[in-house]
CSV table of C-alpha atoms in Angstrom, one decimal:
chain,number,residue,atom,x,y,z
A,314,UNK,CA,-66.7,-69.1,68.3
A,315,UNK,CA,-64.8,-66.9,66.2
A,316,UNK,CA,-64.2,-63.4,66.8
A,317,UNK,CA,-63.9,-62.6,63.1
A,318,UNK,CA,-66.5,-60.7,61.4
A,319,UNK,CA,-68.1,-62.1,58.3
A,320,UNK,CA,-67.3,-60.2,55.2
A,321,UNK,CA,-70.0,-57.9,53.9
A,322,UNK,CA,-72.6,-59.4,51.5
A,323,UNK,CA,-74.8,-57.6,48.8
A,324,UNK,CA,-77.8,-59.6,47.5
A,325,UNK,CA,-80.2,-58.8,44.9
A,326,UNK,CA,-83.5,-60.8,44.2
A,327,UNK,CA,-84.4,-61.7,41.6
A,328,UNK,CA,-81.0,-61.4,39.8
A,329,UNK,CA,-82.8,-61.9,36.5
A,330,UNK,CA,-86.0,-60.2,35.8
A,331,UNK,CA,-88.1,-58.1,33.2
A,332,UNK,CA,-87.3,-54.5,33.4
A,333,UNK,CA,-90.5,-53.6,34.7
A,334,UNK,CA,-90.1,-55.8,37.8
A,335,UNK,CA,-88.7,-54.6,41.0
A,336,UNK,CA,-85.4,-56.1,42.4
A,337,UNK,CA,-84.7,-56.0,46.2
A,338,UNK,CA,-81.3,-55.0,47.2
A,339,UNK,CA,-79.9,-55.5,50.6
A,340,UNK,CA,-76.5,-55.2,52.5
A,341,UNK,CA,-75.6,-57.6,55.3
A,342,UNK,CA,-72.8,-58.0,57.8
A,343,UNK,CA,-71.6,-54.3,57.8
A,344,UNK,CA,-70.2,-52.5,60.9
A,345,UNK,CA,-72.9,-50.9,62.8
A,346,UNK,CA,-74.4,-47.6,61.5
A,347,UNK,CA,-71.4,-47.2,58.9
A,348,UNK,CA,-71.7,-45.2,55.7
A,349,UNK,CA,-71.7,-47.0,52.5
A,350,UNK,CA,-72.3,-46.2,48.8
A,351,UNK,CA,-74.1,-48.3,46.2
A,352,UNK,CA,-72.6,-47.9,42.7
A,353,UNK,CA,-74.6,-49.2,39.8
A,354,UNK,CA,-73.2,-49.2,36.2
A,355,UNK,CA,-74.1,-50.9,32.9
A,356,UNK,CA,-73.1,-50.4,29.3
A,357,UNK,CA,-75.8,-49.4,26.5
A,358,UNK,CA,-76.1,-51.4,23.4
A,359,UNK,CA,-73.8,-48.8,21.8
A,360,UNK,CA,-71.2,-49.3,24.4
A,361,UNK,CA,-71.6,-46.2,26.6
A,362,UNK,CA,-71.3,-46.5,30.3
A,363,UNK,CA,-74.2,-45.6,32.3
A,364,UNK,CA,-74.1,-45.2,36.3
A,365,UNK,CA,-75.7,-44.2,39.3
A,366,UNK,CA,-74.6,-43.7,43.0
A,367,UNK,CA,-76.6,-43.8,46.3
A,368,UNK,CA,-75.4,-43.3,49.9
A,369,UNK,CA,-76.8,-45.4,52.7
A,370,UNK,CA,-76.0,-45.9,56.3
A,371,UNK,CA,-76.1,-49.5,58.0
A,372,UNK,CA,-78.6,-50.0,60.9
A,373,UNK,CA,-77.9,-51.2,64.4
A,374,UNK,CA,-77.8,-54.8,63.0
A,375,UNK,CA,-75.3,-53.9,60.2
A,376,UNK,CA,-77.8,-54.0,57.4
A,377,UNK,CA,-79.6,-51.7,54.9
A,378,UNK,CA,-82.3,-52.5,52.5
A,379,UNK,CA,-83.4,-50.3,49.3
A,380,UNK,CA,-87.1,-51.1,50.0
A,381,UNK,CA,-86.9,-49.9,53.7
A,382,UNK,CA,-84.2,-47.3,54.0
A,383,UNK,CA,-83.6,-43.9,52.3
A,384,UNK,CA,-80.8,-42.8,50.3
A,385,UNK,CA,-79.1,-39.7,52.0
A,386,UNK,CA,-77.0,-38.7,48.9
A,387,UNK,CA,-76.0,-39.4,45.4
A,388,UNK,CA,-78.2,-39.7,42.3
A,389,UNK,CA,-81.3,-39.7,44.2
A,390,UNK,CA,-82.7,-39.1,47.8
A,391,UNK,CA,-85.3,-40.9,50.0
A,392,UNK,CA,-86.6,-44.5,50.0
A,393,UNK,CA,-86.6,-45.4,46.3
A,394,UNK,CA,-86.5,-49.3,45.9
A,395,UNK,CA,-85.5,-49.1,42.1
A,396,UNK,CA,-83.8,-45.5,42.4
A,397,UNK,CA,-80.4,-47.2,41.4
A,398,UNK,CA,-81.9,-48.0,37.8
A,399,UNK,CA,-84.0,-45.0,37.0
A,400,UNK,CA,-81.4,-42.3,38.2
A,401,UNK,CA,-78.7,-43.7,36.0
A,402,UNK,CA,-76.9,-41.1,33.6
A,403,UNK,CA,-74.3,-41.3,31.2
A,404,UNK,CA,-70.8,-41.3,32.5
A,405,UNK,CA,-68.9,-38.1,31.8
A,406,UNK,CA,-68.2,-38.1,27.9
A,407,UNK,CA,-71.1,-40.6,27.3
A,408,UNK,CA,-74.0,-40.1,25.1
A,409,UNK,CA,-77.5,-39.0,26.2
A,410,UNK,CA,-80.5,-41.2,25.3
A,411,UNK,CA,-80.8,-44.9,26.3
A,412,UNK,CA,-82.7,-47.2,23.8
A,413,UNK,CA,-82.6,-51.0,23.8
A,414,UNK,CA,-81.6,-52.0,20.2
A,415,UNK,CA,-81.5,-55.8,20.9
A,416,UNK,CA,-84.3,-57.1,23.1
A,417,UNK,CA,-82.9,-60.5,22.9
A,418,UNK,CA,-80.0,-59.5,25.3
A,419,UNK,CA,-80.4,-58.0,28.8
A,420,UNK,CA,-78.9,-54.9,30.3
A,421,UNK,CA,-76.3,-56.3,32.6
A,422,UNK,CA,-76.2,-54.0,35.8
A,423,UNK,CA,-73.0,-54.5,38.1
A,424,UNK,CA,-73.8,-53.0,41.6
A,425,UNK,CA,-70.9,-52.4,43.9
A,426,UNK,CA,-70.9,-51.8,47.7
A,427,UNK,CA,-68.5,-49.2,48.5
A,428,UNK,CA,-67.0,-48.1,51.7
A,429,UNK,CA,-68.0,-44.7,52.9
A,430,UNK,CA,-70.1,-42.0,51.1
A,431,UNK,CA,-68.3,-41.4,47.8
A,432,UNK,CA,-69.2,-39.8,44.3
A,433,UNK,CA,-68.2,-39.9,40.8
A,434,UNK,CA,-65.6,-37.3,41.2
A,435,UNK,CA,-63.6,-39.7,43.5
A,436,UNK,CA,-61.4,-42.1,41.6
A,437,UNK,CA,-60.3,-44.5,44.2
A,438,UNK,CA,-63.0,-46.8,45.8
A,439,UNK,CA,-62.9,-49.7,48.2
A,440,UNK,CA,-65.3,-52.3,47.0
A,441,UNK,CA,-66.7,-54.4,49.8
A,442,UNK,CA,-69.1,-56.6,47.8
A,443,UNK,CA,-70.8,-56.8,44.5
A,444,UNK,CA,-73.8,-58.3,42.7
A,445,UNK,CA,-74.8,-58.5,39.0
A,446,UNK,CA,-78.5,-58.2,37.8
A,447,UNK,CA,-79.8,-58.9,34.4
A,448,UNK,CA,-82.6,-56.8,33.3
A,449,UNK,CA,-84.6,-58.2,30.3
A,450,UNK,CA,-87.1,-56.8,27.9
A,451,UNK,CA,-88.5,-60.2,26.8
A,452,UNK,CA,-89.6,-63.2,28.8
A,453,UNK,CA,-88.6,-66.8,28.0
A,454,UNK,CA,-90.6,-68.4,25.2
A,455,UNK,CA,-91.7,-65.1,23.5
A,456,UNK,CA,-91.2,-65.4,19.7
A,457,UNK,CA,-89.6,-62.5,17.9
A,458,UNK,CA,-90.6,-62.5,14.2
A,459,UNK,CA,-89.2,-60.0,11.7
A,460,UNK,CA,-92.0,-58.6,9.3
A,461,UNK,CA,-91.0,-57.2,5.8
A,462,UNK,CA,-93.8,-58.1,3.6
A,463,UNK,CA,-96.4,-56.4,1.5
A,464,UNK,CA,-94.8,-53.1,2.2
A,465,UNK,CA,-95.0,-53.5,6.0
A,466,UNK,CA,-91.9,-53.2,8.2
A,467,UNK,CA,-92.0,-54.1,11.7
A,468,UNK,CA,-91.4,-56.9,14.4
A,469,UNK,CA,-94.2,-59.1,15.7
A,470,UNK,CA,-93.8,-60.8,19.2
A,471,UNK,CA,-95.9,-63.6,20.3
A,472,UNK,CA,-96.4,-64.9,23.8
A,473,UNK,CA,-95.6,-68.5,24.5
A,474,UNK,CA,-98.4,-71.0,24.1
A,475,UNK,CA,-100.9,-71.7,21.4
A,476,UNK,CA,-103.2,-68.7,21.9
A,477,UNK,CA,-105.2,-67.1,20.8
A,478,UNK,CA,-104.2,-63.9,22.5
A,479,UNK,CA,-105.3,-60.2,22.5
A,480,UNK,CA,-103.1,-58.0,20.5
A,481,UNK,CA,-101.6,-54.5,20.3
A,482,UNK,CA,-100.4,-52.4,17.5
A,483,UNK,CA,-97.5,-50.6,19.0
A,484,UNK,CA,-96.6,-47.1,17.5
A,485,UNK,CA,-93.4,-45.1,18.6
A,486,UNK,CA,-92.7,-41.4,17.8
A,487,UNK,CA,-90.9,-39.3,15.5
A,488,UNK,CA,-87.4,-40.4,16.7
A,489,UNK,CA,-87.8,-43.1,13.8
A,490,UNK,CA,-86.6,-46.4,13.2
A,491,UNK,CA,-87.9,-49.5,14.8
A,492,UNK,CA,-88.2,-49.6,18.5
A,493,UNK,CA,-89.0,-53.0,19.8
A,494,UNK,CA,-88.7,-52.9,23.7
A,495,UNK,CA,-92.4,-52.1,24.6
A,496,UNK,CA,-93.7,-54.6,22.2
A,497,UNK,CA,-91.5,-57.3,23.7
A,498,UNK,CA,-92.7,-56.4,27.1
A,499,UNK,CA,-96.4,-56.5,26.2
A,500,UNK,CA,-95.8,-60.0,24.5
A,501,UNK,CA,-94.1,-61.0,27.9
A,502,UNK,CA,-97.4,-60.0,29.5
A,503,UNK,CA,-99.5,-62.2,27.1
A,504,UNK,CA,-100.3,-59.9,24.3
A,505,UNK,CA,-99.3,-60.5,20.7
A,506,UNK,CA,-97.6,-57.1,19.9
A,507,UNK,CA,-96.5,-55.6,16.5
A,508,UNK,CA,-94.0,-52.9,16.6
A,509,UNK,CA,-94.5,-50.9,13.4
A,510,UNK,CA,-91.9,-48.8,11.7
A,511,UNK,CA,-93.3,-45.9,9.7
A,512,UNK,CA,-90.6,-43.3,9.7
A,513,UNK,CA,-86.7,-43.2,9.4
A,514,UNK,CA,-86.3,-46.9,8.6
A,515,UNK,CA,-83.9,-48.1,5.7
A,516,UNK,CA,-86.7,-50.6,4.4
A,517,UNK,CA,-89.3,-47.9,4.2
A,518,UNK,CA,-89.8,-46.0,0.7
A,519,UNK,CA,-88.8,-42.5,0.1
A,520,UNK,CA,-86.4,-40.0,2.0
A,521,UNK,CA,-85.7,-41.1,5.4
A,522,UNK,CA,-86.5,-37.8,7.1
A,523,UNK,CA,-90.3,-37.6,6.5
A,524,UNK,CA,-93.2,-39.8,6.6
A,525,UNK,CA,-93.7,-41.6,3.2
A,526,UNK,CA,-96.8,-44.0,4.3
A,527,UNK,CA,-100.3,-43.3,4.3
A,528,UNK,CA,-103.5,-44.4,6.1
A,529,UNK,CA,-103.4,-47.7,4.1
A,530,UNK,CA,-100.2,-48.6,5.6
A,531,UNK,CA,-101.5,-48.5,9.2
A,532,UNK,CA,-104.6,-50.2,8.1
A,533,UNK,CA,-102.6,-53.0,6.7
A,534,UNK,CA,-100.7,-53.2,9.9
A,535,UNK,CA,-103.9,-53.5,12.1
A,536,UNK,CA,-105.3,-56.1,9.9
A,537,UNK,CA,-102.1,-58.2,9.9
A,538,UNK,CA,-102.7,-58.6,13.6
A,539,UNK,CA,-106.5,-58.9,13.3
A,540,UNK,CA,-106.1,-61.9,10.9
A,541,UNK,CA,-103.3,-63.7,12.7
A,542,UNK,CA,-104.3,-67.2,13.7
A,543,UNK,CA,-103.0,-66.5,17.2
A,544,UNK,CA,-105.0,-63.3,17.9
A,545,UNK,CA,-108.6,-62.8,19.0
A,546,UNK,CA,-109.8,-60.8,16.1
A,547,UNK,CA,-111.9,-58.6,18.1
A,548,UNK,CA,-109.6,-57.9,20.9
A,549,UNK,CA,-107.1,-55.7,19.1
A,550,UNK,CA,-105.9,-52.3,20.5
A,551,UNK,CA,-103.4,-49.7,19.7
A,552,UNK,CA,-100.9,-48.0,21.8
A,553,UNK,CA,-98.8,-44.9,20.9
A,554,UNK,CA,-95.9,-42.8,22.2
A,555,UNK,CA,-95.3,-39.1,21.2
A,556,UNK,CA,-96.5,-38.8,17.6
A,557,UNK,CA,-97.6,-42.4,17.8
A,558,UNK,CA,-100.4,-40.9,20.1
A,559,UNK,CA,-101.7,-39.0,17.2
A,560,UNK,CA,-101.7,-41.9,14.8
A,561,UNK,CA,-103.5,-44.0,17.7
A,562,UNK,CA,-106.3,-41.4,17.3
A,563,UNK,CA,-106.1,-41.1,13.6
A,564,UNK,CA,-106.1,-44.9,12.6
A,565,UNK,CA,-109.7,-45.8,13.8
A,566,UNK,CA,-111.2,-42.6,12.4
A,567,UNK,CA,-109.5,-42.5,9.0
A,568,UNK,CA,-108.9,-46.0,8.1
A,569,UNK,CA,-112.2,-47.9,8.8
A,570,UNK,CA,-110.6,-50.5,11.1
A,571,UNK,CA,-112.7,-51.8,14.1
A,572,UNK,CA,-110.7,-51.2,17.1
A,573,UNK,CA,-112.3,-52.4,20.3
A,574,UNK,CA,-113.8,-49.3,21.7
A,575,UNK,CA,-112.4,-49.6,25.2
A,576,UNK,CA,-108.9,-50.0,24.0
A,577,UNK,CA,-107.5,-46.7,24.0
A,578,UNK,CA,-105.1,-45.6,26.7
A,579,UNK,CA,-103.4,-42.3,25.5
A,580,UNK,CA,-101.0,-40.4,27.6
A,581,UNK,CA,-101.4,-37.1,26.0
A,582,UNK,CA,-98.1,-35.7,27.8
A,583,UNK,CA,-96.4,-37.9,25.3
A,584,UNK,CA,-98.0,-36.1,22.3
A,585,UNK,CA,-96.3,-32.7,21.5
A,586,UNK,CA,-95.6,-31.1,24.9
A,587,UNK,CA,-97.1,-29.6,28.0
A,588,UNK,CA,-99.5,-26.9,26.6
A,589,UNK,CA,-100.7,-28.8,23.3
A,590,UNK,CA,-101.2,-31.9,25.5
A,591,UNK,CA,-103.6,-29.9,27.9
A,592,UNK,CA,-105.4,-28.4,24.9
A,593,UNK,CA,-105.9,-31.9,23.2
A,594,UNK,CA,-106.9,-33.6,26.3
A,595,UNK,CA,-109.8,-31.1,27.0
A,596,UNK,CA,-110.8,-31.4,23.2
A,597,UNK,CA,-111.0,-35.1,23.2
A,598,UNK,CA,-112.8,-35.1,26.4
A,599,UNK,CA,-115.4,-32.5,25.0
A,600,UNK,CA,-115.8,-34.5,21.8
A,601,UNK,CA,-116.6,-37.7,23.8
A,602,UNK,CA,-118.9,-35.9,26.3
A,603,UNK,CA,-120.9,-34.5,23.3
A,604,UNK,CA,-121.1,-38.0,21.8
A,605,UNK,CA,-122.3,-39.6,25.2
A,606,UNK,CA,-119.1,-41.6,25.5
A,607,UNK,CA,-117.1,-39.7,28.2
A,608,UNK,CA,-116.9,-42.8,30.2
A,609,UNK,CA,-114.4,-44.2,27.5
A,610,UNK,CA,-111.8,-41.7,28.4
A,611,UNK,CA,-109.1,-42.4,31.1
A,612,UNK,CA,-107.0,-39.3,31.9
A,613,UNK,CA,-103.8,-39.4,34.0
A,614,UNK,CA,-102.0,-36.2,35.2
A,615,UNK,CA,-98.3,-36.4,36.2
A,616,UNK,CA,-97.0,-32.9,37.1
A,617,UNK,CA,-93.2,-32.8,37.0
A,618,UNK,CA,-92.8,-35.7,34.5
A,619,UNK,CA,-91.2,-35.5,31.2
A,620,UNK,CA,-92.4,-35.8,27.6
A,621,UNK,CA,-91.6,-39.6,27.2
A,622,UNK,CA,-93.3,-41.7,29.7
A,623,UNK,CA,-92.1,-45.2,29.1
A,624,UNK,CA,-92.0,-48.6,30.9
A,625,UNK,CA,-90.8,-48.1,34.5
A,626,UNK,CA,-87.3,-47.8,35.9
A,627,UNK,CA,-86.1,-46.5,32.8
A,628,UNK,CA,-83.7,-43.6,33.1
A,629,UNK,CA,-85.2,-40.3,32.1
A,630,UNK,CA,-83.8,-38.5,28.8
A,631,UNK,CA,-83.0,-35.1,30.2
A,632,UNK,CA,-83.6,-33.3,26.8
A,633,UNK,CA,-87.2,-34.1,27.0
A,634,UNK,CA,-87.6,-32.2,30.4
A,635,UNK,CA,-89.1,-33.3,33.9
A,636,UNK,CA,-87.8,-34.1,37.1
A,637,UNK,CA,-86.1,-37.7,37.6
A,638,UNK,CA,-88.0,-38.6,40.8
A,639,UNK,CA,-91.3,-37.5,39.5
A,640,UNK,CA,-90.7,-38.9,36.1
A,641,UNK,CA,-90.0,-42.3,37.6
A,642,UNK,CA,-93.0,-42.2,39.8
A,643,UNK,CA,-95.1,-41.3,36.7
A,644,UNK,CA,-93.6,-44.3,34.6
A,645,UNK,CA,-94.3,-46.9,37.4
A,646,UNK,CA,-97.7,-45.7,37.9
A,647,UNK,CA,-98.6,-45.3,34.1
A,648,UNK,CA,-97.4,-48.7,33.2
A,649,UNK,CA,-99.3,-50.4,35.9
A,650,UNK,CA,-102.6,-48.6,35.0
A,651,UNK,CA,-101.9,-49.4,31.3
A,652,UNK,CA,-101.4,-53.2,32.1
A,653,UNK,CA,-104.6,-53.1,34.2
A,654,UNK,CA,-106.5,-51.3,31.6
A,655,UNK,CA,-105.6,-53.9,28.9
A,656,UNK,CA,-106.3,-56.7,31.2
A,657,UNK,CA,-109.7,-55.4,31.9
A,658,UNK,CA,-110.7,-54.3,28.3
A,659,UNK,CA,-108.8,-56.7,26.0
A,660,UNK,CA,-108.5,-60.0,28.1
A,661,UNK,CA,-111.5,-60.0,30.6
């Protein structure tokens, strides 16, 4: 038997997964009870470095696990299996805001196991082991189709297989442009999804700093989905973020389209802010109650979360407020409830 200790090993499973799927990270063959640091880093599509740190202590067997053990320092505290991902922030000098521009390539996250408890201010690190993880916004086999026809601008995502499938019209907020990452994730779950540009896009008419399309534009987008041969025509829903939540409410009431009545799931903290969201929430609840349809409302409350609640394990954009750990918990819970809601009301 050799007296030589095996080299430390860092493992991640799975190493290739969708961004809303958990990754199990473990360390092995460490000195007993020794302090270590995990350092995660990746580059945004714009080239900015994002990173996070977490301090752990090996147990009496020389191991640690993010699903079992608490972080005792760094970018987050406590037992947070995905804390390395949601706690990422721009490296010093980097730009705020993380948006996946190309869903057809992953975020590649390099995770290093470092000796001792270290932080970003310390320049010299001793790397004991490392592992690389790919985080994808699109599953294998999902089709991405650019739409620029009859005045409509967007991207259509179709799940693998012949269908037909339920479908979602996906509306982002006043950040403008065309954001595809939620639509590609929804298609990866089995929903045809149409991410629609309506503001701040080069192919839309008029000045880029204002909305130059009307109700007929959104009606045409809904009908494009409804008439698609791979879509179940009476199982089409709408999902919105920020100003997109307002449009989600407006489209069925102003355009005459027939949205499946159960297929509304609106996070009102994503609309205009904390107070206005509270007011709108109670106003909508009262309107539904007076119409005898209060059972159609699902209300979620996430104290401490920020404005933009997105798919889970995404880093929080600090300019929109909220506490990182509470925001991360809100994103994980909301996404699960959204998917459960769609499964129940659009697929079942």
